[in-house]
Tab-separated table of N, CA and C in Angstrom:
chain	number	residue	atom	x	y	z
A	1	UNK	N	-16.495	-35.238	38.195
A	1	UNK	CA	-16.464	-35.986	37.416
A	1	UNK	C	-15.953	-36.103	36.366
A	2	UNK	N	-15.629	-36.276	35.445
A	2	UNK	CA	-15.034	-35.460	34.074
A	2	UNK	C	-16.455	-35.087	33.477
A	3	UNK	N	-16.451	-34.554	32.751
A	3	UNK	CA	-17.085	-33.894	32.599
A	3	UNK	C	-17.288	-33.390	30.774
A	4	UNK	N	-18.194	-33.624	29.444
A	4	UNK	CA	-17.856	-33.063	28.435
A	4	UNK	C	-18.648	-32.572	27.206
A	5	UNK	N	-17.710	-31.638	26.586
A	5	UNK	CA	-18.605	-30.912	26.080
A	5	UNK	C	-18.026	-30.242	24.467
A	6	UNK	N	-18.425	-29.938	24.252
A	6	UNK	CA	-17.425	-29.384	22.552
A	6	UNK	C	-16.929	-28.181	23.177
A	7	UNK	N	-15.983	-27.963	22.596
A	7	UNK	CA	-14.742	-26.762	21.708
A	7	UNK	C	-14.097	-26.260	21.051
A	8	UNK	N	-13.904	-25.720	20.591
A	8	UNK	CA	-13.265	-24.906	19.564
A	8	UNK	C	-11.249	-24.607	19.693
A	9	UNK	N	-10.687	-26.232	19.510
A	9	UNK	CA	-9.630	-26.329	19.240
A	9	UNK	C	-8.644	-25.620	18.714
A	10	UNK	N	-7.289	-25.404	18.906
A	10	UNK	CA	-6.223	-24.641	18.497
A	10	UNK	C	-5.553	-25.746	18.477
A	11	UNK	N	-4.967	-27.109	16.907
A	11	UNK	CA	-4.132	-27.648	17.517
A	11	UNK	C	-2.421	-27.170	17.118
A	12	UNK	N	-2.861	-26.098	16.238
A	12	UNK	CA	-1.300	-25.951	15.675
A	12	UNK	C	-1.447	-24.288	15.062
A	13	UNK	N	0.273	-23.857	14.985
A	13	UNK	CA	0.141	-22.237	14.374
A	13	UNK	C	-0.766	-22.606	13.200
A	14	UNK	N	-1.588	-21.225	12.877
A	14	UNK	CA	-1.925	-20.603	11.900
A	14	UNK	C	-2.899	-22.694	11.553
A	15	UNK	N	-3.030	-23.026	12.514
A	15	UNK	CA	-4.200	-24.085	11.655
A	15	UNK	C	-5.684	-23.569	12.470
A	16	UNK	N	-6.628	-24.148	11.411
A	16	UNK	CA	-7.348	-23.848	11.425
A	16	UNK	C	-8.040	-23.789	13.420
A	17	UNK	N	-9.576	-23.842	13.759
A	17	UNK	CA	-9.769	-24.655	14.309
A	17	UNK	C	-10.360	-25.532	14.178
A	18	UNK	N	-10.404	-26.443	15.690
A	18	UNK	CA	-11.655	-27.376	14.830
A	18	UNK	C	-12.494	-27.480	16.167
A	19	UNK	N	-13.894	-27.918	16.020
A	19	UNK	CA	-14.829	-28.088	16.916
A	19	UNK	C	-15.118	-29.765	17.348
A	20	UNK	N	-14.616	-29.345	17.990
A	20	UNK	CA	-14.493	-31.379	18.736
A	20	UNK	C	-15.056	-31.032	20.659
A	21	UNK	N	-15.430	-32.662	20.659
A	21	UNK	CA	-16.042	-33.194	22.226
A	21	UNK	C	-14.290	-33.441	22.515
A	22	UNK	N	-14.333	-32.122	23.919
A	22	UNK	CA	-13.962	-32.614	24.517
A	22	UNK	C	-14.169	-33.078	26.367
A	23	UNK	N	-12.870	-33.553	26.927
A	23	UNK	CA	-13.021	-33.819	28.407
A	23	UNK	C	-12.369	-33.078	29.004
A	24	UNK	N	-13.398	-32.545	29.974
A	24	UNK	CA	-13.278	-31.699	31.426
A	24	UNK	C	-12.400	-32.218	32.448
A	25	UNK	N	-11.723	-32.144	33.371
A	25	UNK	CA	-11.574	-32.742	34.359
A	25	UNK	C	-11.638	-31.872	35.696
A	26	UNK	N	-12.094	-32.628	37.347
A	26	UNK	CA	-13.064	-32.205	37.933
A	26	UNK	C	-11.634	-31.083	38.685
A	27	UNK	N	-12.205	-30.161	39.067
A	27	UNK	CA	-10.591	-29.292	39.499
A	27	UNK	C	-10.164	-29.904	40.427
A	28	UNK	N	-8.974	-29.359	40.899
A	28	UNK	CA	-8.213	-29.854	41.364
A	28	UNK	C	-8.367	-28.457	42.795
A	29	UNK	N	-6.775	-28.771	43.581
A	29	UNK	CA	-7.000	-28.346	44.415
A	29	UNK	C	-6.936	-26.285	43.739
A	30	UNK	N	-7.443	-25.980	45.344
A	30	UNK	CA	-7.987	-24.217	45.090
A	30	UNK	C	-8.193	-23.944	43.423
A	31	UNK	N	-9.399	-24.988	42.620
A	31	UNK	CA	-9.720	-24.609	41.840
A	31	UNK	C	-10.900	-23.878	41.162
A	32	UNK	N	-11.781	-24.177	39.991
A	32	UNK	CA	-13.375	-24.257	40.071
A	32	UNK	C	-12.992	-24.272	38.364
A	33	UNK	N	-14.534	-25.662	38.192
A	33	UNK	CA	-14.715	-24.719	36.571
A	33	UNK	C	-15.713	-24.755	36.267
A	34	UNK	N	-15.580	-23.093	35.110
A	34	UNK	CA	-16.580	-23.191	34.942
A	34	UNK	C	-17.757	-22.940	33.122
A	35	UNK	N	-18.740	-23.635	33.825
A	35	UNK	CA	-19.845	-24.368	32.153
A	35	UNK	C	-19.454	-22.549	31.782
A	36	UNK	N	-18.529	-22.626	30.666
A	36	UNK	CA	-19.213	-21.046	30.202
A	36	UNK	C	-20.311	-20.470	28.929
A	37	UNK	N	-20.410	-19.763	28.925
A	37	UNK	CA	-21.881	-19.783	28.476
A	37	UNK	C	-21.720	-18.469	27.179
A	38	UNK	N	-20.958	-17.603	27.159
A	38	UNK	CA	-20.479	-17.511	26.159
A	38	UNK	C	-19.050	-16.550	26.277
A	39	UNK	N	-18.505	-16.600	25.060
A	39	UNK	CA	-16.972	-16.407	25.500
A	39	UNK	C	-16.663	-15.681	23.715
A	40	UNK	N	-15.479	-14.820	23.569
A	40	UNK	CA	-14.838	-14.088	22.292
A	40	UNK	C	-13.706	-14.605	21.884
A	41	UNK	N	-12.924	-14.217	20.633
A	41	UNK	CA	-11.969	-14.263	20.698
A	41	UNK	C	-10.886	-13.072	21.013
A	42	UNK	N	-10.222	-12.861	21.307
A	42	UNK	CA	-9.388	-11.543	21.893
A	42	UNK	C	-8.838	-11.136	20.613
A	43	UNK	N	-7.299	-10.307	20.455
A	43	UNK	CA	-6.767	-9.950	19.273
A	43	UNK	C	-5.429	-10.846	20.699
A	44	UNK	N	-5.049	-11.256	21.526
A	44	UNK	CA	-4.556	-12.146	22.865
A	44	UNK	C	-4.080	-13.910	22.384
A	45	UNK	N	-5.227	-14.009	21.983
A	45	UNK	CA	-5.583	-15.548	21.224
A	45	UNK	C	-5.631	-14.757	19.477
A	46	UNK	N	-5.915	-14.467	18.823
A	46	UNK	CA	-5.037	-14.682	17.122
A	46	UNK	C	-3.686	-14.726	17.242
A	47	UNK	N	-3.108	-14.255	18.432
A	47	UNK	CA	-1.464	-13.712	18.621
A	47	UNK	C	-1.133	-15.333	18.630
A	48	UNK	N	-1.630	-15.812	20.028
A	48	UNK	CA	-0.741	-17.662	20.249
A	48	UNK	C	-1.063	-17.488	18.544
A	49	UNK	N	-2.243	-17.870	18.405
A	49	UNK	CA	-2.441	-19.129	17.125
A	49	UNK	C	-2.306	-18.608	15.286
A	50	UNK	N	-1.876	-16.986	14.901
A	50	UNK	CA	-1.493	-16.922	14.038
A	50	UNK	C	-0.075	-16.360	14.412
A	51	UNK	N	0.137	-15.385	15.341
A	51	UNK	CA	2.026	-14.845	14.975
A	51	UNK	C	3.114	-15.287	15.882
A	52	UNK	N	2.529	-16.124	16.957
A	52	UNK	CA	3.559	-16.522	17.540
A	52	UNK	C	4.650	-17.914	17.649
A	53	UNK	N	4.726	-18.291	16.486
A	53	UNK	CA	5.373	-19.051	15.875
A	53	UNK	C	6.293	-20.254	16.925
A	54	UNK	N	6.729	-19.617	17.890
A	54	UNK	CA	7.506	-20.269	18.994
A	54	UNK	C	6.601	-21.214	20.428
A	55	UNK	N	4.939	-20.726	20.259
A	55	UNK	CA	4.297	-21.508	21.125
A	55	UNK	C	4.092	-22.268	21.621
A	56	UNK	N	4.432	-22.246	22.520
A	56	UNK	CA	4.177	-24.366	22.654
A	56	UNK	C	3.642	-25.210	22.892
A	57	UNK	N	2.056	-24.107	22.767
A	57	UNK	CA	0.825	-24.657	23.844
A	57	UNK	C	-0.159	-25.063	23.286
A	58	UNK	N	-0.092	-26.437	22.480
A	58	UNK	CA	-0.501	-26.522	21.809
A	58	UNK	C	-0.698	-27.640	21.995
A	59	UNK	N	-2.676	-28.784	21.847
A	59	UNK	CA	-3.378	-27.913	21.612
A	59	UNK	C	-4.217	-27.099	22.995
A	60	UNK	N	-4.768	-26.087	22.412
A	60	UNK	CA	-5.709	-24.940	23.306
A	60	UNK	C	-7.025	-24.884	22.771
A	61	UNK	N	-7.203	-25.065	24.089
A	61	UNK	CA	-9.018	-23.483	23.757
A	61	UNK	C	-8.794	-22.346	24.195
A	62	UNK	N	-8.954	-21.533	22.830
A	62	UNK	CA	-8.752	-20.463	23.035
A	62	UNK	C	-9.739	-19.644	22.857
A	63	UNK	N	-10.458	-18.620	23.593
A	63	UNK	CA	-11.695	-17.524	24.052
A	63	UNK	C	-11.385	-17.283	25.687
A	64	UNK	N	-10.621	-16.536	26.135
A	64	UNK	CA	-10.228	-16.572	27.467
A	64	UNK	C	-10.929	-14.816	28.045
A	65	UNK	N	-11.620	-14.452	27.254
A	65	UNK	CA	-12.991	-13.505	27.385
A	65	UNK	C	-14.137	-14.150	27.245
A	66	UNK	N	-14.624	-14.156	28.182
A	66	UNK	CA	-15.848	-14.488	28.409
A	66	UNK	C	-17.093	-14.593	29.762
A	67	UNK	N	-17.962	-14.641	29.980
A	67	UNK	CA	-18.802	-15.416	31.129
A	67	UNK	C	-19.147	-16.949	31.123
A	68	UNK	N	-19.249	-17.096	32.147
A	68	UNK	CA	-19.970	-18.517	32.251
A	68	UNK	C	-20.810	-18.257	34.479
A	69	UNK	N	-21.278	-20.170	34.444
A	69	UNK	CA	-21.339	-20.600	36.213
A	69	UNK	C	-20.826	-20.523	36.522
A	70	UNK	N	-20.318	-20.996	37.455
A	70	UNK	CA	-18.772	-21.957	38.466
A	70	UNK	C	-19.822	-23.539	38.309
A	71	UNK	N	-19.178	-24.663	37.710
A	71	UNK	CA	-19.827	-25.902	37.720
A	71	UNK	C	-19.604	-26.686	38.918
A	72	UNK	N	-18.340	-25.947	39.303
A	72	UNK	CA	-18.007	-27.388	40.288
A	72	UNK	C	-16.335	-26.309	41.430
A	73	UNK	N	-16.345	-27.045	42.260
A	73	UNK	CA	-15.293	-26.082	43.201
A	73	UNK	C	-14.144	-27.130	43.741
A	74	UNK	N	-12.976	-27.205	43.328
A	74	UNK	CA	-11.826	-27.572	44.165
A	74	UNK	C	-12.546	-27.714	45.275
A	75	UNK	N	-10.466	-28.415	46.165
A	75	UNK	CA	-10.539	-28.244	47.648
A	75	UNK	C	-10.245	-27.102	47.500
A	76	UNK	N	-10.238	-26.236	48.625
A	76	UNK	CA	-9.910	-24.888	50.196
A	76	UNK	C	-10.597	-24.104	48.650
A	77	UNK	N	-11.767	-24.143	48.439
A	77	UNK	CA	-11.898	-22.917	47.301
A	77	UNK	C	-12.910	-22.395	48.279
A	78	UNK	N	-12.695	-20.891	48.910
A	78	UNK	CA	-13.582	-20.642	49.487
A	78	UNK	C	-14.130	-19.098	48.764
A	79	UNK	N	-14.127	-18.794	48.085
A	79	UNK	CA	-14.606	-17.486	47.495
A	79	UNK	C	-15.437	-17.697	46.564
A	80	UNK	N	-15.227	-18.969	45.771
A	80	UNK	CA	-16.428	-19.884	44.966
A	80	UNK	C	-17.868	-20.248	45.724
A	81	UNK	N	-18.636	-20.450	44.457
A	81	UNK	CA	-19.799	-22.144	45.017
A	81	UNK	C	-19.957	-21.784	43.796
A	82	UNK	N	-20.657	-23.430	43.551
A	82	UNK	CA	-21.448	-23.329	42.464
A	82	UNK	C	-22.937	-22.721	42.367
A	83	UNK	N	-22.795	-22.648	40.444
A	83	UNK	CA	-24.258	-21.679	40.403
A	83	UNK	C	-23.637	-19.819	40.255
A	84	UNK	N	-22.080	-19.494	40.796
A	84	UNK	CA	-22.021	-18.493	40.726
A	84	UNK	C	-21.298	-17.837	39.823
A	85	UNK	N	-22.298	-16.526	39.108
A	85	UNK	CA	-21.898	-16.217	37.613
A	85	UNK	C	-20.523	-15.410	37.611
A	86	UNK	N	-19.878	-16.142	36.821
A	86	UNK	CA	-18.462	-15.465	36.671
A	86	UNK	C	-17.950	-14.512	35.721
A	87	UNK	N	-17.078	-13.552	35.057
A	87	UNK	CA	-16.324	-13.896	34.103
A	87	UNK	C	-14.796	-13.869	34.739
A	88	UNK	N	-14.220	-14.859	33.894
A	88	UNK	CA	-13.212	-15.110	34.396
A	88	UNK	C	-11.828	-14.348	33.083
A	89	UNK	N	-10.884	-14.639	33.596
A	89	UNK	CA	-9.313	-13.073	33.507
A	89	UNK	C	-7.889	-14.155	33.049
A	90	UNK	N	-7.567	-14.245	32.426
A	90	UNK	CA	-6.345	-14.574	32.526
A	90	UNK	C	-5.516	-14.214	33.323
A	91	UNK	N	-5.093	-13.844	34.413
A	91	UNK	CA	-4.190	-13.167	34.950
A	91	UNK	C	-4.305	-13.135	36.648
A	92	UNK	N	-3.281	-14.555	37.079
A	92	UNK	CA	-4.164	-14.452	38.218
A	92	UNK	C	-4.204	-13.096	39.132
A	93	UNK	N	-4.791	-13.503	40.595
A	93	UNK	CA	-5.256	-12.177	40.681
A	93	UNK	C	-4.252	-11.772	42.422
A	94	UNK	N	-3.427	-11.685	43.074
A	94	UNK	CA	-2.830	-11.682	44.365
A	94	UNK	C	-4.058	-11.585	45.417
A	95	UNK	N	-5.400	-10.517	45.293
A	95	UNK	CA	-6.033	-10.246	45.984
A	95	UNK	C	-5.502	-8.562	46.575
A	96	UNK	N	-4.096	-8.695	47.008
A	96	UNK	CA	-3.657	-7.847	47.331
A	96	UNK	C	-3.496	-6.197	47.401
A	97	UNK	N	-2.717	-6.477	46.421
A	97	UNK	CA	-2.545	-4.982	45.287
A	97	UNK	C	-3.268	-4.366	44.750
A	98	UNK	N	-2.639	-2.272	44.966
A	98	UNK	CA	-3.412	-1.490	44.542
A	98	UNK	C	-4.886	-1.907	43.594
A	99	UNK	N	-3.877	-2.116	42.356
A	99	UNK	CA	-4.873	-3.139	41.539
A	99	UNK	C	-5.928	-3.661	41.801
A	100	UNK	N	-5.982	-4.846	42.621
A	100	UNK	CA	-6.764	-6.123	42.903
A	100	UNK	C	-8.207	-5.542	43.970
A	101	UNK	N	-7.545	-4.436	44.962
A	101	UNK	CA	-8.178	-3.882	45.187
A	101	UNK	C	-9.154	-2.983	44.769
A	102	UNK	N	-9.442	-2.767	43.774
A	102	UNK	CA	-9.632	-1.439	43.174
A	102	UNK	C	-11.031	-2.642	42.222
A	103	UNK	N	-11.978	-2.199	43.205
A	103	UNK	CA	-13.409	-2.692	41.872
A	103	UNK	C	-13.121	-2.777	40.524
A	104	UNK	N	-12.051	-1.298	39.578
A	104	UNK	CA	-12.814	-1.517	38.646
A	104	UNK	C	-11.803	-2.228	38.029
A	105	UNK	N	-10.926	-2.732	38.560
A	105	UNK	CA	-9.700	-3.314	37.657
A	105	UNK	C	-9.775	-4.890	37.642
A	106	UNK	N	-8.811	-5.417	36.509
A	106	UNK	CA	-8.713	-6.803	36.810
A	106	UNK	C	-7.395	-7.239	36.906
A	107	UNK	N	-6.517	-6.385	36.662
A	107	UNK	CA	-5.324	-6.617	36.466
A	107	UNK	C	-4.111	-6.103	37.633
A	108	UNK	N	-3.596	-7.333	37.942
A	108	UNK	CA	-2.213	-7.749	39.114
A	108	UNK	C	-0.845	-7.140	38.819
A	109	UNK	N	-0.853	-6.096	39.757
A	109	UNK	CA	1.208	-6.119	38.827
A	109	UNK	C	1.548	-6.904	39.813
A	110	UNK	N	1.610	-8.318	41.073
A	110	UNK	CA	2.014	-9.472	40.687
A	110	UNK	C	1.811	-10.627	39.701
A	111	UNK	N	0.640	-10.339	39.201
A	111	UNK	CA	0.085	-11.964	37.880
A	111	UNK	C	1.012	-11.525	36.697
A	112	UNK	N	1.593	-10.658	36.977
A	112	UNK	CA	1.869	-10.043	35.014
A	112	UNK	C	4.091	-11.469	35.362
């Protein structure tokens, strides 16, 4: 089911963030939905908001560095269950390269 939550939404380049209620749809195939407990904005987020005039990803909820709890999982998800504690990363993980196989890394050579 669709859930409602509050988020700081970036509506455009160099515009202030607007805290508002948004709808989050259920996870689709191979997706998970995370209840974010804590997040921060890093330089990458600020780059898209302030410096990257040609970026077309608005509106956006920035703040990909955080921690949360898996709220629900979509079809074909096998590595996560509701209630799992997670740290999301914005880079795709192949699960096979030397970086993915290293427990101290979250970088993937194929995810770039």
